[in-house]
């Protein structure tokens, strides 16, 4: 038997006594963009022309069974149509953002079925934020590893520090900042820092669903 799932604050076992028969994950498709070349071979691939590869939504399909109709009814009533964070107990370090759609399954003897389809964002996100701290006394490079999901770090500065990333430089003093131009991409991201003070960068990583 598979482990259960958490939908928002509701646990499939603790709150509904549900048996999770399966949780099938469908990987999101790429948003492709091709332009035909009249009189030429093939086509022009513009899929990554604007902001890199982007994705459609993914999906998680659940099947639950119950020994009591009232439990199935309660789960459907609580979850249908809602957008919630979803945690699968087989991978508790991640959560999915998705809207839930419920439908009753068959009734066989004393067994009741409920199917739930979740339309989810293309990235499963780490529940624990990644935290990087540095004491800055001289100029140096900082390497930040990120996963597939682009992530804008929350930058907290004490002192006076300059940051340069992808050719963009900013001068920061005491405070907390989010700077859209400082979006971390997949892999190692190099940030050049200078000045004196302490620097904290906090961001959330995510993998393809």
Short mmCIF file of C-alpha atoms in Angstrom, two decimals:
data_model
loop_
_atom_site.label_atom_id
_atom_site.label_comp_id
_atom_site.label_asym_id
_atom_site.label_seq_id
_atom_site.Cartn_x
_atom_site.Cartn_y
_atom_site.Cartn_z
CA UNK A 1 0.00 0.00 0.00
CA UNK A 2 1.31 3.45 -0.89
CA UNK A 3 1.78 6.15 1.67
CA UNK A 4 -0.73 8.95 1.88
CA UNK A 5 -0.84 12.60 0.84
CA UNK A 6 -1.40 15.96 2.48
CA UNK A 7 -3.70 18.49 0.81
CA UNK A 8 -3.27 21.86 2.49
CA UNK A 9 -3.81 21.02 6.16
CA UNK A 10 -5.73 17.77 5.51
CA UNK A 11 -4.08 14.35 5.67
CA UNK A 12 -5.61 11.60 3.54
CA UNK A 13 -5.28 9.01 6.30
CA UNK A 14 -5.60 11.01 9.51
CA UNK A 15 -8.57 13.12 8.36
CA UNK A 16 -10.39 10.78 5.96
CA UNK A 17 -9.11 7.26 6.69
CA UNK A 18 -8.43 6.97 2.95
CA UNK A 19 -6.28 4.33 1.28
CA UNK A 20 -4.22 5.86 -1.54
CA UNK A 21 -4.16 3.32 -4.37
CA UNK A 22 -1.98 5.47 -6.61
CA UNK A 23 -0.63 8.95 -7.27
CA UNK A 24 0.34 9.15 -10.95
CA UNK A 25 2.40 12.16 -11.97
CA UNK A 26 2.29 13.53 -15.53
CA UNK A 27 5.33 15.61 -16.50
CA UNK A 28 4.47 19.05 -17.94
CA UNK A 29 4.93 19.53 -21.65
CA UNK A 30 7.24 22.18 -23.09
CA UNK A 31 5.63 25.33 -24.50
CA UNK A 32 7.00 25.00 -28.01
CA UNK A 33 7.12 27.84 -30.53
CA UNK A 34 8.04 27.08 -34.15
CA UNK A 35 7.81 29.43 -37.11
CA UNK A 36 7.60 27.97 -40.59
CA UNK A 37 10.24 29.09 -43.12
CA UNK A 38 8.45 29.55 -46.46
CA UNK A 39 10.37 27.77 -49.19
CA UNK A 40 12.91 26.44 -46.75
CA UNK A 41 13.51 23.23 -44.88
CA UNK A 42 12.34 22.61 -41.33
CA UNK A 43 11.23 25.59 -39.22
CA UNK A 44 12.67 28.23 -36.91
CA UNK A 45 12.66 27.08 -33.26
CA UNK A 46 11.79 30.07 -31.02
CA UNK A 47 10.98 27.96 -27.95
CA UNK A 48 13.79 29.56 -25.91
CA UNK A 49 13.82 32.95 -27.64
CA UNK A 50 12.30 35.07 -24.86
CA UNK A 51 12.94 33.59 -21.40
CA UNK A 52 14.31 30.11 -21.91
CA UNK A 53 12.27 26.93 -21.81
CA UNK A 54 8.80 27.32 -20.29
CA UNK A 55 6.26 24.64 -19.46
CA UNK A 56 2.56 23.92 -19.35
CA UNK A 57 0.99 22.60 -16.15
CA UNK A 58 1.66 19.09 -14.92
CA UNK A 59 -0.89 16.72 -13.38
CA UNK A 60 -1.19 14.31 -10.50
CA UNK A 61 -3.98 11.72 -10.67
CA UNK A 62 -5.02 10.09 -7.39
CA UNK A 63 -7.26 7.17 -6.54
CA UNK A 64 -8.48 6.70 -2.96
CA UNK A 65 -10.68 4.02 -1.45
CA UNK A 66 -12.72 4.21 1.74
CA UNK A 67 -14.63 1.89 4.03
CA UNK A 68 -17.25 4.56 4.80
CA UNK A 69 -19.20 6.71 2.38
CA UNK A 70 -19.13 9.60 4.84
CA UNK A 71 -15.32 9.72 4.66
CA UNK A 72 -15.37 9.87 0.86
CA UNK A 73 -18.01 12.58 0.98
CA UNK A 74 -16.02 14.62 3.51
CA UNK A 75 -12.84 14.46 1.42
CA UNK A 76 -14.66 15.48 -1.74
CA UNK A 77 -16.46 18.31 0.04
CA UNK A 78 -13.27 19.65 1.59
CA UNK A 79 -11.02 19.48 -1.46
CA UNK A 80 -13.01 19.79 -4.70
CA UNK A 81 -12.15 22.95 -6.64
CA UNK A 82 -9.56 24.25 -4.19
CA UNK A 83 -6.00 25.28 -4.98
CA UNK A 84 -3.74 23.82 -2.31
CA UNK A 85 -0.22 22.73 -1.54
CA UNK A 86 0.10 18.98 -2.02
CA UNK A 87 2.72 16.86 -0.26
CA UNK A 88 3.27 13.20 -1.14
CA UNK A 89 4.57 11.28 1.84
CA UNK A 90 6.92 9.29 -0.38
CA UNK A 91 8.83 12.57 -1.02
CA UNK A 92 8.13 14.78 2.01
CA UNK A 93 10.84 17.30 1.15
CA UNK A 94 8.78 18.69 -1.78
CA UNK A 95 5.36 20.23 -2.31
CA UNK A 96 3.21 20.77 -5.41
CA UNK A 97 0.88 23.73 -6.04
CA UNK A 98 -2.32 22.61 -7.69
CA UNK A 99 -6.08 22.87 -8.08
CA UNK A 100 -8.07 19.77 -7.20
CA UNK A 101 -10.98 18.18 -9.06
CA UNK A 102 -12.80 15.27 -7.43
CA UNK A 103 -15.15 12.66 -8.87
CA UNK A 104 -16.76 9.62 -7.31
CA UNK A 105 -15.68 6.20 -8.40
CA UNK A 106 -17.44 2.87 -8.10
CA UNK A 107 -19.10 1.35 -5.07
CA UNK A 108 -18.37 -2.33 -4.52
CA UNK A 109 -19.67 -3.92 -1.37
CA UNK A 110 -18.23 -1.88 1.47
CA UNK A 111 -15.56 -0.14 -0.63
CA UNK A 112 -16.04 3.43 -1.89
CA UNK A 113 -13.78 5.13 -4.46
CA UNK A 114 -12.79 8.74 -5.07
CA UNK A 115 -10.64 10.03 -7.93
CA UNK A 116 -8.79 13.34 -7.63
CA UNK A 117 -7.02 15.10 -10.48
CA UNK A 118 -4.65 17.91 -9.51
CA UNK A 119 -3.57 20.41 -12.14
CA UNK A 120 -0.20 21.46 -10.76
CA UNK A 121 2.47 24.05 -11.47
CA UNK A 122 5.34 22.65 -13.57
CA UNK A 123 7.81 22.63 -10.66
CA UNK A 124 7.72 20.71 -7.39
CA UNK A 125 9.28 22.99 -4.82
CA UNK A 126 11.48 22.26 -1.83
CA UNK A 127 9.64 22.83 1.43
CA UNK A 128 12.87 23.98 3.07
CA UNK A 129 14.31 27.24 1.80
CA UNK A 130 17.98 27.29 0.83
CA UNK A 131 19.94 29.74 2.96
CA UNK A 132 23.40 31.10 2.06
CA UNK A 133 25.25 33.49 4.36
CA UNK A 134 28.53 35.33 3.87
CA UNK A 135 30.66 37.76 5.84
CA UNK A 136 32.07 40.24 3.34
CA UNK A 137 35.42 41.87 4.11
CA UNK A 138 36.87 41.96 0.59
CA UNK A 139 35.77 41.43 -3.01
CA UNK A 140 35.02 37.83 -3.97
CA UNK A 141 32.78 35.55 -6.01
CA UNK A 142 29.90 33.60 -4.46
CA UNK A 143 28.64 30.46 -6.19
CA UNK A 144 24.97 29.63 -5.67
CA UNK A 145 23.55 26.32 -6.91
CA UNK A 146 19.96 26.31 -8.13
CA UNK A 147 17.74 23.63 -9.66
CA UNK A 148 15.50 23.89 -12.76
CA UNK A 149 13.00 26.38 -11.33
CA UNK A 150 14.15 30.02 -11.73
CA UNK A 151 14.25 31.59 -8.28
CA UNK A 152 14.57 35.18 -7.06
CA UNK A 153 16.45 35.22 -3.74
CA UNK A 154 15.51 37.37 -0.78
CA UNK A 155 18.67 39.37 -0.07
CA UNK A 156 19.32 40.66 3.44
CA UNK A 157 22.23 43.02 3.96
CA UNK A 158 23.91 44.47 7.04
CA UNK A 159 26.53 47.06 6.17
CA UNK A 160 27.28 48.29 2.66
CA UNK A 161 27.71 45.69 -0.06
CA UNK A 162 27.71 45.77 -3.85
CA UNK A 163 26.48 42.78 -5.87
CA UNK A 164 27.08 42.06 -9.54
CA UNK A 165 25.20 39.32 -11.37
CA UNK A 166 24.95 38.77 -15.13
CA UNK A 167 26.39 42.22 -15.78
CA UNK A 168 23.96 44.04 -13.46
CA UNK A 169 25.38 45.80 -10.38
CA UNK A 170 23.55 47.17 -7.34
CA UNK A 171 24.73 48.88 -4.18
CA UNK A 172 22.87 47.73 -1.08
CA UNK A 173 22.88 48.91 2.53
CA UNK A 174 21.03 47.69 5.64
CA UNK A 175 17.75 46.11 4.55
CA UNK A 176 15.98 43.28 2.76
CA UNK A 177 15.60 43.22 -1.02
CA UNK A 178 14.13 41.19 -3.89
CA UNK A 179 15.59 42.15 -7.26
CA UNK A 180 13.96 40.51 -10.33
CA UNK A 181 17.16 40.90 -12.37
CA UNK A 182 18.89 38.64 -9.84
CA UNK A 183 16.95 35.53 -10.84
CA UNK A 184 18.95 32.36 -10.20
CA UNK A 185 18.90 29.86 -13.07
CA UNK A 186 19.63 26.15 -13.34
CA UNK A 187 23.13 25.18 -12.21
CA UNK A 188 25.86 27.33 -10.65
CA UNK A 189 25.19 31.06 -10.48
CA UNK A 190 28.17 33.36 -9.93
CA UNK A 191 27.60 36.54 -7.89
CA UNK A 192 30.44 39.02 -7.42
CA UNK A 193 30.32 40.87 -4.08
CA UNK A 194 32.35 43.69 -2.60
CA UNK A 195 32.19 45.94 0.43
CA UNK A 196 31.96 45.25 4.14
CA UNK A 197 29.15 43.62 6.09
CA UNK A 198 27.06 40.48 6.19
CA UNK A 199 25.00 39.04 3.36
CA UNK A 200 22.16 36.51 3.47
CA UNK A 201 20.50 35.02 0.40
CA UNK A 202 17.41 32.87 0.83
CA UNK A 203 15.69 31.13 -2.06
CA UNK A 204 13.54 28.13 -2.88
CA UNK A 205 14.65 25.46 -5.34
CA UNK A 206 12.32 23.41 -7.51
CA UNK A 207 12.48 20.42 -9.87
CA UNK A 208 10.38 19.58 -12.91
CA UNK A 209 7.21 17.75 -11.84
#
